[in-house]
């Protein structure tokens, strides 16, 4: 940890990494709360894995066609939005088997990504950083884009807070009151997709669901008010990413994995604490 | 005194896929009445409610609500679902839930002071003032059901539709809820689905029997023949202090339906 703090002042790549953690934590707390209370982490998982297709395609086009602006982050964003649209329009409906459609998106996206990366000359090591994240490689350009995505997510969730709450809690009421539930579902799914993209920068696409749900799950143990849950979740996410980065830095452990292990351990501790507390209140 | 009809169901047939649930259902509900919809499980009570709400459209026949289509009238209908449908762990306060009844009024999700006043007012009418900030999941079943009634009142509905408002509550709470509904009925038309004829018959002004087809009778003309038509003959019913003996249920189950062949192929 002391080495981390010392180097943090010295090296800009570490400062970028911490800043990336902060930007990710904001959307993680807000959107993670919706994912947890709506029980849609499987949707987030499908989007996260399908994003590999976009990243691979972007890297392929960058290298072979010279389209330089099309960074993997852009590719991920486009793929995530497309996946969000498909999930909303094809996957929603009471009689449809949503999990089948999600599984298809999940695996087709990954397959495309692997094929694109295999076809790209040179960049084989990309695959590992897409899958497991590479927070230390975040560039100022990535940070700018993360900030823009954050801005969009915050704006949408503030403007439509009550609408999202209603479609999540009482979808039938929302329909009866004449709300365009498809539109709000789409908006919320796309917001989730963008958050997933932000978080893949930190922990990679395989471990995204953990970062999206665990800080909120801990927050849900502490409170039953949604705004408080969102705020706590942001704080927990920021603490976990920064601490994970700090712990992993000196011994050169993989940062993404360390962050998730820390999050998992914190969640288990919180759950045990909750269990003991509820036992005690039952006895007394 | 003659009241104008608020819900007119005329010759409605409705089928889920090939299974016909309602056949030639006819019901006219007048303003200010308190109608209990009774009938056996699977007889089409909930389907009828969904048709009136405009969530389903009839295959044949027509439904008019407040002189227009159910979809257009839906702004004036307050629907009260069963509290058990909701996620226990969902982080909402009582105030959040009641305000959801007015969700369509502002483009962005912000509520105005008139919305907040309406919500406070609605909570007072169900005798839950002071509960605003409580988490919904903290409340008892009966209280949650009253919050959902408040939500429907906050919409400024002219008709209240309730789906088994006293399912999963004990008999004391059931009486409280019916007392509340009787009080609300002074200003608002109430239609409720119920399985409990006992309490219903002491509060309702009309009974609608729905068993694939339907009929509606004022409470003072409600006879055992109507019950027999709605359910299997011989079902025990307590009503207005009088009591019919319980007949062996296994025998009543084996007797043929009196209303005859009501399920037939679509078209």
Short mmCIF file of C-alpha atoms in Angstrom, two decimals:
data_model
loop_
_atom_site.label_atom_id
_atom_site.label_comp_id
_atom_site.label_asym_id
_atom_site.label_seq_id
_atom_site.Cartn_x
_atom_site.Cartn_y
_atom_site.Cartn_z
CA UNK A 1 0.00 0.00 0.00
CA UNK A 2 2.73 2.61 0.84
CA UNK A 3 4.40 1.89 -2.49
CA UNK A 4 1.04 2.38 -4.20
CA UNK A 5 0.48 5.73 -2.51
CA UNK A 6 4.02 6.85 -3.31
CA UNK A 7 3.70 5.86 -6.96
CA UNK A 8 0.22 7.34 -7.19
CA UNK A 9 1.77 10.80 -6.81
CA UNK A 10 4.48 9.98 -9.33
CA UNK A 11 2.82 8.12 -12.19
CA UNK A 12 -0.03 9.43 -14.29
CA UNK A 13 -1.14 5.90 -15.31
CA UNK A 14 -2.00 5.19 -11.67
CA UNK A 15 -3.87 8.46 -11.39
CA UNK A 16 -5.83 7.52 -14.51
CA UNK A 17 -6.60 4.15 -12.97
CA UNK A 18 -7.96 5.69 -9.77
CA UNK A 19 -9.96 8.22 -11.79
CA UNK A 20 -11.38 5.39 -13.91
CA UNK A 21 -12.45 3.66 -10.69
CA UNK A 22 -14.22 6.84 -9.58
CA UNK A 23 -16.04 7.25 -12.90
CA UNK A 24 -17.07 3.62 -12.93
CA UNK A 25 -18.24 3.76 -9.30
CA UNK A 26 -20.76 6.53 -10.02
CA UNK A 27 -22.68 4.59 -12.65
CA UNK A 28 -22.05 1.30 -10.86
CA UNK A 29 -23.87 2.55 -7.76
CA UNK A 30 -26.85 3.99 -9.61
CA UNK A 31 -27.39 1.34 -12.26
CA UNK A 32 -26.24 -1.54 -10.05
CA UNK A 33 -29.11 -0.67 -7.70
CA UNK A 34 -31.62 -1.02 -10.54
CA UNK A 35 -30.05 -4.30 -11.63
CA UNK A 36 -30.27 -5.71 -8.11
CA UNK A 37 -33.82 -4.59 -7.28
CA UNK A 38 -35.14 -5.58 -10.72
CA UNK A 39 -33.24 -8.88 -10.54
CA UNK A 40 -31.83 -8.41 -14.02
CA UNK A 41 -28.19 -9.35 -13.47
CA UNK A 42 -28.57 -12.03 -16.13
CA UNK A 43 -29.35 -9.28 -18.65
CA UNK A 44 -26.22 -7.42 -17.53
CA UNK A 45 -24.23 -10.65 -17.86
CA UNK A 46 -25.44 -11.23 -21.42
CA UNK A 47 -24.59 -7.67 -22.43
CA UNK A 48 -21.17 -7.88 -20.76
CA UNK A 49 -20.15 -11.00 -22.64
CA UNK A 50 -21.62 -9.90 -25.94
CA UNK A 51 -19.51 -6.73 -25.71
CA UNK A 52 -16.48 -8.84 -26.66
CA UNK A 53 -17.88 -9.01 -30.19
CA UNK A 54 -17.81 -5.22 -30.44
CA UNK A 55 -14.33 -4.94 -28.91
CA UNK A 56 -12.92 -7.60 -31.24
CA UNK A 57 -14.56 -6.06 -34.32
CA UNK A 58 -13.28 -2.60 -33.40
CA UNK A 59 -9.73 -3.84 -32.88
CA UNK A 60 -9.91 -5.78 -36.16
CA UNK A 61 -11.10 -2.74 -38.13
CA UNK A 62 -8.52 -0.52 -36.43
CA UNK A 63 -5.62 -2.77 -37.40
CA UNK A 64 -6.67 -4.01 -40.83
CA UNK A 65 -8.67 -1.04 -42.17
CA UNK A 66 -6.91 1.76 -40.35
CA UNK A 67 -10.10 3.15 -38.75
CA UNK A 68 -8.23 4.67 -35.84
CA UNK A 69 -11.10 6.33 -33.97
CA UNK A 70 -12.82 2.98 -33.57
CA UNK A 71 -11.21 1.97 -30.29
CA UNK A 72 -12.31 -1.20 -28.48
CA UNK A 73 -14.19 1.05 -26.03
CA UNK A 74 -16.24 2.45 -28.93
CA UNK A 75 -16.78 -1.05 -30.27
CA UNK A 76 -17.94 -2.19 -26.83
CA UNK A 77 -20.33 0.76 -26.55
CA UNK A 78 -21.92 0.07 -29.94
CA UNK A 79 -22.24 -3.67 -29.25
CA UNK A 80 -23.76 -3.02 -25.82
CA UNK A 81 -26.38 -0.63 -27.21
CA UNK A 82 -27.31 -3.09 -29.99
CA UNK A 83 -27.60 -5.90 -27.42
CA UNK A 84 -29.78 -3.65 -25.22
CA UNK A 85 -32.14 -2.92 -28.12
CA UNK A 86 -32.42 -6.60 -29.06
CA UNK A 87 -33.08 -7.64 -25.45
CA UNK A 88 -35.80 -5.00 -25.06
CA UNK A 89 -37.66 -5.74 -28.28
CA UNK A 90 -37.11 -9.46 -28.70
CA UNK A 91 -36.58 -10.65 -25.16
CA UNK A 92 -39.41 -8.85 -23.35
CA UNK A 93 -42.88 -10.33 -23.24
CA UNK A 94 -44.64 -12.49 -20.73
CA UNK A 95 -44.75 -15.59 -22.85
CA UNK A 96 -41.24 -15.43 -24.28
CA UNK A 97 -38.31 -17.40 -22.97
CA UNK A 98 -36.10 -14.46 -22.18
CA UNK A 99 -33.25 -16.56 -20.82
CA UNK A 100 -32.88 -18.37 -24.15
CA UNK A 101 -32.54 -15.10 -26.04
CA UNK A 102 -30.08 -13.80 -23.43
CA UNK A 103 -27.99 -16.96 -23.67
CA UNK A 104 -27.89 -16.58 -27.45
CA UNK A 105 -26.73 -12.96 -27.21
CA UNK A 106 -24.22 -13.93 -24.50
CA UNK A 107 -22.50 -16.63 -26.54
CA UNK A 108 -22.86 -15.27 -30.09
CA UNK A 109 -21.21 -12.01 -28.99
CA UNK A 110 -18.31 -13.88 -27.39
CA UNK A 111 -17.87 -16.14 -30.42
CA UNK A 112 -17.74 -13.16 -32.78
CA UNK A 113 -15.21 -11.45 -30.53
CA UNK A 114 -12.91 -14.45 -30.42
CA UNK A 115 -13.10 -14.84 -34.21
CA UNK A 116 -12.29 -11.16 -34.80
CA UNK A 117 -9.37 -11.24 -32.39
CA UNK A 118 -8.02 -14.40 -34.05
CA UNK A 119 -8.24 -12.65 -37.44
CA UNK A 120 -6.44 -9.54 -36.17
CA UNK A 121 -2.71 -9.64 -36.84
CA UNK A 122 -0.51 -9.12 -33.81
CA UNK A 123 -2.95 -8.16 -31.04
CA UNK A 124 -3.57 -11.56 -29.39
CA UNK A 125 -2.78 -10.23 -25.91
CA UNK A 126 -5.84 -7.94 -26.18
CA UNK A 127 -8.11 -10.86 -25.42
CA UNK A 128 -6.82 -11.16 -21.85
CA UNK A 129 -7.33 -7.48 -21.07
CA UNK A 130 -10.84 -7.54 -22.57
CA UNK A 131 -11.77 -10.58 -20.52
CA UNK A 132 -10.11 -9.67 -17.23
CA UNK A 133 -9.71 -5.91 -17.50
CA UNK A 134 -6.63 -3.82 -17.40
CA UNK A 135 -7.24 -0.80 -15.26
CA UNK A 136 -3.57 0.25 -15.46
CA UNK A 137 -3.83 0.67 -19.24
CA UNK A 138 -6.66 3.24 -19.17
CA UNK A 139 -5.86 6.20 -21.44
CA UNK A 140 -6.97 9.86 -21.08
CA UNK A 141 -9.17 9.25 -24.16
CA UNK A 142 -10.90 6.36 -22.39
CA UNK A 143 -11.42 8.57 -19.34
CA UNK A 144 -13.08 11.26 -21.47
CA UNK A 145 -15.46 8.76 -22.96
CA UNK A 146 -16.17 7.23 -19.56
CA UNK A 147 -17.03 10.71 -18.27
CA UNK A 148 -19.45 11.28 -21.16
CA UNK A 149 -21.15 7.91 -20.56
CA UNK A 150 -21.38 8.76 -16.86
CA UNK A 151 -22.98 12.09 -17.66
CA UNK A 152 -25.62 10.39 -19.80
CA UNK A 153 -26.36 7.76 -17.15
CA UNK A 154 -26.70 10.33 -14.35
CA UNK A 155 -28.92 12.60 -16.43
CA UNK A 156 -31.27 9.79 -17.50
CA UNK A 157 -31.59 8.30 -14.04
CA UNK A 158 -32.31 11.66 -12.43
CA UNK A 159 -34.89 12.70 -15.03
CA UNK A 160 -36.71 9.37 -15.10
CA UNK A 161 -36.12 8.19 -11.52
CA UNK A 162 -39.80 7.81 -10.65
CA UNK A 163 -40.70 6.28 -14.02
CA UNK A 164 -37.96 3.67 -13.61
CA UNK A 165 -39.15 3.00 -10.07
CA UNK A 166 -42.72 2.45 -11.30
CA UNK A 167 -41.87 0.17 -14.24
CA UNK A 168 -39.64 -1.84 -11.93
CA UNK A 169 -42.06 -2.18 -9.02
CA UNK A 170 -45.44 -2.24 -10.74
CA UNK A 171 -45.10 -2.78 -14.49
CA UNK A 172 -48.81 -3.49 -14.85
CA UNK A 173 -49.73 -0.19 -13.19
CA UNK A 174 -47.32 1.62 -15.51
CA UNK A 175 -49.15 0.12 -18.51
CA UNK A 176 -52.57 0.92 -17.06
CA UNK A 177 -51.59 4.53 -16.46
CA UNK A 178 -50.67 4.78 -20.14
CA UNK A 179 -46.89 4.86 -19.73
CA UNK A 180 -44.83 3.73 -22.71
CA UNK A 181 -43.23 0.90 -20.79
CA UNK A 182 -41.23 -0.35 -23.79
CA UNK A 183 -39.55 3.05 -24.08
CA UNK A 184 -38.59 3.18 -20.42
CA UNK A 185 -37.44 -0.43 -20.44
CA UNK A 186 -35.28 0.35 -23.45
CA UNK A 187 -33.83 3.42 -21.75
CA UNK A 188 -33.05 1.50 -18.59
CA UNK A 189 -31.54 -1.45 -20.48
CA UNK A 190 -29.34 0.85 -22.57
CA UNK A 191 -28.25 2.66 -19.41
CA UNK A 192 -27.35 -0.74 -17.96
CA UNK A 193 -25.47 -1.62 -21.16
CA UNK A 194 -23.42 1.58 -20.98
CA UNK A 195 -22.59 0.94 -17.33
CA UNK A 196 -21.43 -2.55 -18.21
CA UNK A 197 -19.09 -1.01 -20.80
CA UNK A 198 -17.70 1.40 -18.20
CA UNK A 199 -17.09 -1.41 -15.74
CA UNK A 200 -15.39 -3.68 -18.29
CA UNK A 201 -12.63 -1.08 -18.35
CA UNK A 202 -11.93 -1.83 -14.70
CA UNK A 203 -12.48 -5.55 -14.17
CA UNK A 204 -12.99 -6.96 -17.66
CA UNK A 205 -16.18 -8.42 -19.03
CA UNK A 206 -16.16 -11.73 -17.17
CA UNK A 207 -16.23 -10.16 -13.72
CA UNK A 208 -18.49 -7.22 -14.51
CA UNK A 209 -21.60 -8.75 -12.95
CA UNK A 210 -19.83 -9.04 -9.62
CA UNK A 211 -18.88 -5.37 -9.59
CA UNK A 212 -22.36 -4.41 -10.72
CA UNK A 213 -24.18 -6.39 -8.03
CA UNK A 214 -21.93 -6.88 -4.99
CA UNK A 215 -21.53 -3.23 -3.86
CA UNK A 216 -25.31 -2.80 -4.21
CA UNK A 217 -25.97 -6.07 -2.41
CA UNK A 218 -23.90 -4.78 0.52
CA UNK A 219 -25.75 -1.44 0.36
CA UNK A 220 -29.09 -3.29 0.35
CA UNK A 221 -28.13 -4.88 3.66
CA UNK A 222 -27.63 -1.42 5.16
CA UNK A 223 -30.73 0.37 3.86
CA UNK A 224 -34.17 -0.09 2.35
CA UNK A 225 -34.34 3.31 0.67
CA UNK A 226 -33.38 3.38 -2.98
CA UNK A 227 -31.59 6.78 -3.09
CA UNK A 228 -29.53 5.84 -0.02
CA UNK A 229 -28.83 2.45 -1.58
CA UNK A 230 -27.50 4.14 -4.72
CA UNK A 231 -25.26 6.50 -2.76
CA UNK A 232 -23.86 3.78 -0.51
CA UNK A 233 -23.33 1.53 -3.50
CA UNK A 234 -21.26 4.27 -5.24
CA UNK A 235 -19.14 4.71 -2.12
CA UNK A 236 -18.62 0.94 -1.69
CA UNK A 237 -17.74 0.51 -5.36
CA UNK A 238 -15.20 3.33 -5.25
CA UNK A 239 -13.67 2.01 -2.02
CA UNK A 240 -13.44 -1.53 -3.40
CA UNK A 241 -11.87 -0.54 -6.73
CA UNK A 242 -9.33 1.80 -5.13
CA UNK A 243 -8.45 -0.61 -2.33
CA UNK A 244 -8.22 -3.51 -4.78
CA UNK A 245 -5.91 -1.48 -6.97
CA UNK A 246 -3.77 -0.50 -3.98
CA UNK A 247 -3.49 -4.04 -2.64
CA UNK A 248 -2.69 -5.58 -6.02
CA UNK A 249 -0.17 -2.93 -7.12
CA UNK A 250 3.05 -3.73 -5.21
CA UNK A 251 2.89 -7.56 -5.42
CA UNK A 252 1.84 -7.20 -9.08
CA UNK A 253 -1.40 -9.15 -8.67
CA UNK A 254 -4.10 -8.86 -11.34
CA UNK A 255 -6.04 -5.73 -10.31
CA UNK A 256 -9.45 -6.80 -11.65
CA UNK A 257 -9.39 -10.13 -9.83
CA UNK A 258 -8.21 -8.51 -6.59
CA UNK A 259 -11.07 -5.99 -6.74
CA UNK A 260 -13.64 -8.76 -7.21
CA UNK A 261 -12.15 -10.90 -4.42
CA UNK A 262 -12.31 -7.93 -2.11
CA UNK A 263 -15.91 -7.25 -3.14
CA UNK A 264 -16.83 -10.90 -2.62
CA UNK A 265 -15.23 -11.03 0.82
CA UNK A 266 -16.97 -7.79 1.86
CA UNK A 267 -20.31 -9.12 0.69
CA UNK A 268 -19.89 -12.37 2.62
CA UNK A 269 -18.93 -10.44 5.77
CA UNK A 270 -21.93 -8.14 5.36
CA UNK A 271 -24.24 -11.11 4.85
CA UNK A 272 -22.88 -12.84 7.98
CA UNK A 273 -23.30 -9.60 9.93
CA UNK A 274 -26.90 -9.34 8.74
CA UNK A 275 -27.60 -12.95 9.66
CA UNK A 276 -26.22 -12.54 13.19
CA UNK A 277 -28.15 -9.31 13.65
CA UNK A 278 -31.44 -10.87 12.56
CA UNK A 279 -30.82 -13.88 14.84
CA UNK A 280 -30.22 -11.55 17.78
CA UNK A 281 -33.34 -9.50 17.11
CA UNK A 282 -35.39 -12.70 16.90
CA UNK A 283 -34.08 -13.93 20.25
CA UNK A 284 -34.69 -10.63 22.02
CA UNK B 1 -83.18 6.48 -7.94
CA UNK B 2 -81.77 5.74 -11.40
CA UNK B 3 -78.00 5.90 -11.84
CA UNK B 4 -76.27 5.92 -15.18
CA UNK B 5 -74.33 2.83 -16.25
CA UNK B 6 -70.55 3.11 -15.88
CA UNK B 7 -69.54 -0.34 -17.09
CA UNK B 8 -71.45 -2.17 -19.84
CA UNK B 9 -70.29 -5.63 -20.83
CA UNK B 10 -72.39 -6.87 -23.77
CA UNK B 11 -72.26 -10.42 -25.14
CA UNK B 12 -68.55 -10.70 -24.52
CA UNK B 13 -66.70 -13.87 -25.49
CA UNK B 14 -63.04 -14.25 -24.68
CA UNK B 15 -60.65 -17.15 -25.20
CA UNK B 16 -57.00 -17.67 -24.26
CA UNK B 17 -55.74 -19.53 -27.32
CA UNK B 18 -58.44 -22.16 -27.86
CA UNK B 19 -59.79 -22.30 -24.31
CA UNK B 20 -62.89 -20.15 -24.05
CA UNK B 21 -63.07 -18.51 -20.65
CA UNK B 22 -66.03 -16.17 -21.04
CA UNK B 23 -69.06 -16.90 -23.16
CA UNK B 24 -71.80 -14.35 -23.77
CA UNK B 25 -71.00 -12.45 -20.61
CA UNK B 26 -73.38 -9.57 -19.90
CA UNK B 27 -73.01 -7.17 -17.02
CA UNK B 28 -74.21 -3.63 -16.48
CA UNK B 29 -72.80 -1.79 -13.51
CA UNK B 30 -74.37 1.50 -12.43
CA UNK B 31 -72.72 4.49 -10.88
CA UNK B 32 -72.38 4.32 -7.12
CA UNK B 33 -72.92 0.61 -6.81
CA UNK B 34 -70.64 -1.79 -5.02
CA UNK B 35 -70.40 -4.97 -7.03
CA UNK B 36 -68.86 -8.18 -5.82
CA UNK B 37 -67.75 -10.48 -8.61
CA UNK B 38 -67.98 -14.07 -7.40
CA UNK B 39 -67.55 -17.43 -9.03
CA UNK B 40 -65.37 -20.51 -9.00
CA UNK B 41 -61.63 -20.45 -9.68
CA UNK B 42 -60.96 -20.50 -13.40
CA UNK B 43 -64.48 -19.24 -14.05
CA UNK B 44 -63.26 -16.02 -15.65
CA UNK B 45 -63.41 -13.45 -12.82
CA UNK B 46 -59.88 -12.14 -13.32
CA UNK B 47 -60.31 -12.27 -17.09
CA UNK B 48 -63.42 -10.13 -16.82
CA UNK B 49 -61.48 -7.64 -14.70
CA UNK B 50 -58.65 -7.51 -17.24
CA UNK B 51 -61.15 -6.94 -20.04
CA UNK B 52 -62.71 -4.02 -18.18
CA UNK B 53 -59.23 -2.62 -17.54
CA UNK B 54 -58.41 -2.86 -21.24
CA UNK B 55 -55.47 -5.21 -20.67
CA UNK B 56 -57.29 -7.77 -22.83
CA UNK B 57 -59.69 -7.22 -25.74
CA UNK B 58 -62.79 -9.36 -26.21
CA UNK B 59 -62.98 -11.77 -29.17
CA UNK B 60 -66.66 -10.99 -29.58
CA UNK B 61 -69.03 -8.48 -28.03
CA UNK B 62 -68.24 -5.05 -26.65
CA UNK B 63 -67.23 -3.37 -23.43
CA UNK B 64 -67.99 0.27 -22.66
CA UNK B 65 -66.51 1.96 -19.62
CA UNK B 66 -67.74 5.46 -18.73
CA UNK B 67 -69.28 5.65 -22.19
CA UNK B 68 -66.04 4.94 -24.02
CA UNK B 69 -63.54 2.16 -24.66
CA UNK B 70 -61.71 0.59 -21.68
CA UNK B 71 -58.39 1.92 -23.02
CA UNK B 72 -59.66 5.50 -23.14
CA UNK B 73 -61.37 5.20 -19.79
CA UNK B 74 -58.34 3.69 -18.07
CA UNK B 75 -57.26 7.07 -16.68
CA UNK B 76 -60.45 7.07 -14.59
CA UNK B 77 -60.15 3.51 -13.33
CA UNK B 78 -58.19 2.75 -10.21
CA UNK B 79 -57.00 -0.83 -10.17
CA UNK B 80 -56.04 -2.41 -6.86
CA UNK B 81 -53.92 -5.55 -7.25
CA UNK B 82 -53.20 -8.07 -4.51
CA UNK B 83 -50.36 -6.99 -2.25
CA UNK B 84 -48.71 -10.41 -2.46
CA UNK B 85 -47.77 -9.82 -6.11
CA UNK B 86 -45.00 -7.49 -5.06
CA UNK B 87 -41.36 -8.10 -4.35
CA UNK B 88 -40.90 -8.06 -0.55
CA UNK B 89 -37.39 -6.69 -0.78
CA UNK B 90 -38.13 -3.84 -3.17
CA UNK B 91 -36.91 -0.57 -1.64
CA UNK B 92 -39.94 1.72 -1.90
CA UNK B 93 -41.65 3.85 0.71
CA UNK B 94 -45.41 4.09 1.19
CA UNK B 95 -45.32 7.54 -0.36
CA UNK B 96 -43.47 6.24 -3.44
CA UNK B 97 -46.13 3.58 -3.95
CA UNK B 98 -49.07 5.97 -3.61
CA UNK B 99 -47.47 8.55 -5.92
CA UNK B 100 -47.06 5.86 -8.60
CA UNK B 101 -50.81 6.23 -9.13
CA UNK B 102 -50.02 9.61 -10.70
CA UNK B 103 -46.92 8.59 -12.63
CA UNK B 104 -48.29 9.48 -16.06
CA UNK B 105 -49.00 13.10 -15.20
CA UNK B 106 -45.52 14.55 -15.71
CA UNK B 107 -43.20 13.84 -18.62
CA UNK B 108 -40.13 13.65 -16.46
CA UNK B 109 -40.45 11.65 -13.31
CA UNK B 110 -40.80 14.61 -10.93
CA UNK B 111 -43.99 14.99 -8.91
CA UNK B 112 -45.63 18.38 -8.38
CA UNK B 113 -47.04 19.62 -5.10
CA UNK B 114 -50.57 18.77 -6.31
CA UNK B 115 -49.46 15.15 -6.76
CA UNK B 116 -48.00 15.10 -3.27
CA UNK B 117 -51.19 16.60 -1.85
CA UNK B 118 -53.30 14.01 -3.64
CA UNK B 119 -51.11 11.24 -2.23
CA UNK B 120 -51.36 12.61 1.31
CA UNK B 121 -55.11 12.96 0.90
CA UNK B 122 -55.44 9.38 -0.41
CA UNK B 123 -53.47 8.02 2.56
CA UNK B 124 -55.76 9.91 4.94
CA UNK B 125 -58.79 8.33 3.27
CA UNK B 126 -57.44 4.83 3.96
CA UNK B 127 -56.50 5.90 7.51
CA UNK B 128 -52.76 5.56 6.99
CA UNK B 129 -51.70 9.18 7.54
CA UNK B 130 -48.24 9.36 9.01
CA UNK B 131 -47.11 6.24 7.14
CA UNK B 132 -45.57 8.15 4.20
CA UNK B 133 -41.93 7.49 4.95
CA UNK B 134 -42.27 3.88 6.11
CA UNK B 135 -40.78 1.20 3.83
CA UNK B 136 -43.61 -0.64 2.06
CA UNK B 137 -42.14 -3.97 3.13
CA UNK B 138 -42.42 -2.98 6.83
CA UNK B 139 -46.21 -2.96 6.70
CA UNK B 140 -48.61 -5.77 7.47
CA UNK B 141 -50.61 -7.40 4.69
CA UNK B 142 -53.73 -5.39 5.47
CA UNK B 143 -51.78 -2.13 5.59
CA UNK B 144 -50.11 -2.89 2.26
CA UNK B 145 -53.51 -3.58 0.74
CA UNK B 146 -54.73 -0.22 2.05
CA UNK B 147 -51.66 1.51 0.55
CA UNK B 148 -52.58 -0.01 -2.81
CA UNK B 149 -56.15 1.27 -2.38
CA UNK B 150 -54.67 4.70 -1.62
CA UNK B 151 -52.63 4.44 -4.81
CA UNK B 152 -55.82 3.83 -6.81
CA UNK B 153 -57.53 6.76 -5.02
CA UNK B 154 -54.59 9.03 -5.83
CA UNK B 155 -55.35 8.54 -9.52
CA UNK B 156 -58.67 10.34 -8.84
CA UNK B 157 -60.48 7.33 -10.23
CA UNK B 158 -64.23 7.23 -10.75
CA UNK B 159 -64.28 3.44 -10.56
CA UNK B 160 -62.25 1.25 -8.25
CA UNK B 161 -61.52 -2.30 -9.42
CA UNK B 162 -60.16 -4.64 -6.77
CA UNK B 163 -58.75 -8.10 -7.28
CA UNK B 164 -59.43 -10.17 -4.16
CA UNK B 165 -58.73 -7.28 -1.77
CA UNK B 166 -58.93 -9.54 1.26
CA UNK B 167 -56.95 -12.52 0.03
CA UNK B 168 -54.24 -13.46 2.52
CA UNK B 169 -55.45 -11.25 5.36
CA UNK B 170 -57.12 -12.42 8.57
CA UNK B 171 -60.81 -11.91 9.26
CA UNK B 172 -60.33 -8.84 11.46
CA UNK B 173 -58.38 -7.05 8.74
CA UNK B 174 -60.88 -8.28 6.17
CA UNK B 175 -63.68 -6.53 8.08
CA UNK B 176 -61.60 -3.34 8.29
CA UNK B 177 -61.00 -3.36 4.55
CA UNK B 178 -64.67 -3.91 3.75
CA UNK B 179 -65.63 -1.14 6.17
CA UNK B 180 -63.18 1.12 4.35
CA UNK B 181 -64.59 0.13 0.96
CA UNK B 182 -68.16 0.84 2.14
CA UNK B 183 -67.00 4.27 3.25
CA UNK B 184 -65.30 4.93 -0.10
CA UNK B 185 -68.36 3.64 -1.95
CA UNK B 186 -70.24 6.82 -0.92
CA UNK B 187 -68.25 8.66 -3.59
CA UNK B 188 -66.95 6.03 -5.95
CA UNK B 189 -68.19 2.96 -7.84
CA UNK B 190 -66.53 -0.20 -6.58
CA UNK B 191 -66.12 -3.53 -8.37
CA UNK B 192 -64.28 -6.26 -6.52
CA UNK B 193 -63.47 -9.85 -7.20
CA UNK B 194 -63.91 -11.95 -4.13
CA UNK B 195 -64.03 -15.56 -3.16
CA UNK B 196 -65.58 -14.93 0.21
CA UNK B 197 -69.34 -14.68 -0.24
CA UNK B 198 -69.79 -14.36 3.50
CA UNK B 199 -68.36 -10.86 3.91
CA UNK B 200 -69.14 -9.73 0.40
CA UNK B 201 -72.87 -10.21 0.70
CA UNK B 202 -73.00 -7.99 3.77
CA UNK B 203 -71.32 -5.04 2.03
CA UNK B 204 -72.08 -5.28 -1.68
CA UNK B 205 -75.06 -3.73 -3.41
CA UNK B 206 -74.91 -6.21 -6.30
CA UNK B 207 -73.46 -9.62 -6.86
CA UNK B 208 -72.09 -10.57 -10.27
CA UNK B 209 -71.77 -14.31 -10.73
CA UNK B 210 -69.11 -15.23 -13.24
CA UNK B 211 -68.82 -18.85 -14.26
CA UNK B 212 -67.84 -18.73 -17.93
CA UNK B 213 -70.97 -16.71 -18.45
CA UNK B 214 -72.22 -14.03 -16.11
CA UNK B 215 -75.25 -12.49 -14.50
CA UNK B 216 -75.66 -9.62 -12.10
CA UNK B 217 -78.29 -9.35 -9.39
CA UNK B 218 -79.01 -6.75 -6.72
CA UNK B 219 -78.14 -8.04 -3.30
CA UNK B 220 -81.75 -8.10 -2.03
CA UNK B 221 -82.76 -10.35 -4.91
CA UNK B 222 -79.73 -12.59 -4.55
CA UNK B 223 -80.92 -16.13 -3.93
CA UNK B 224 -79.43 -19.52 -3.47
CA UNK B 225 -80.31 -20.33 -7.06
CA UNK B 226 -77.84 -17.59 -8.08
CA UNK B 227 -75.16 -19.12 -5.93
CA UNK B 228 -75.90 -22.50 -7.39
CA UNK B 229 -75.56 -21.02 -10.84
CA UNK B 230 -72.26 -19.41 -9.97
CA UNK B 231 -70.74 -22.30 -8.13
CA UNK B 232 -71.54 -25.94 -7.92
CA UNK B 233 -74.86 -26.56 -6.24
CA UNK B 234 -74.82 -27.24 -2.56
CA UNK B 235 -71.92 -24.94 -1.59
CA UNK B 236 -72.16 -23.62 1.91
CA UNK B 237 -72.90 -19.95 2.14
CA UNK B 238 -73.35 -17.65 5.09
CA UNK B 239 -75.26 -14.51 4.38
CA UNK B 240 -77.13 -11.82 6.28
CA UNK B 241 -76.96 -13.85 9.41
CA UNK B 242 -78.65 -16.85 7.84
CA UNK B 243 -76.67 -19.98 7.31
CA UNK B 244 -77.00 -22.89 4.96
CA UNK B 245 -75.70 -26.28 6.00
CA UNK B 246 -72.46 -27.56 4.54
CA UNK B 247 -73.10 -30.33 2.10
CA UNK B 248 -70.50 -33.01 1.61
CA UNK B 249 -68.02 -31.36 -0.80
CA UNK B 250 -67.18 -34.60 -2.55
CA UNK B 251 -70.84 -34.97 -3.51
CA UNK B 252 -71.15 -31.39 -4.72
CA UNK B 253 -68.05 -31.82 -6.86
CA UNK B 254 -69.52 -34.82 -8.63
CA UNK B 255 -72.85 -33.25 -9.50
CA UNK B 256 -73.07 -31.86 -13.03
CA UNK B 257 -72.86 -28.11 -13.64
CA UNK B 258 -76.30 -26.58 -13.72
CA UNK B 259 -75.34 -24.01 -16.28
CA UNK B 260 -74.58 -26.77 -18.73
CA UNK B 261 -72.14 -26.65 -21.58
CA UNK B 262 -70.46 -23.25 -21.39
CA UNK B 263 -67.11 -24.10 -22.87
CA UNK B 264 -67.14 -24.57 -26.58
CA UNK B 265 -64.81 -24.07 -29.47
CA UNK B 266 -63.83 -20.59 -30.55
CA UNK B 267 -65.60 -19.02 -33.53
#
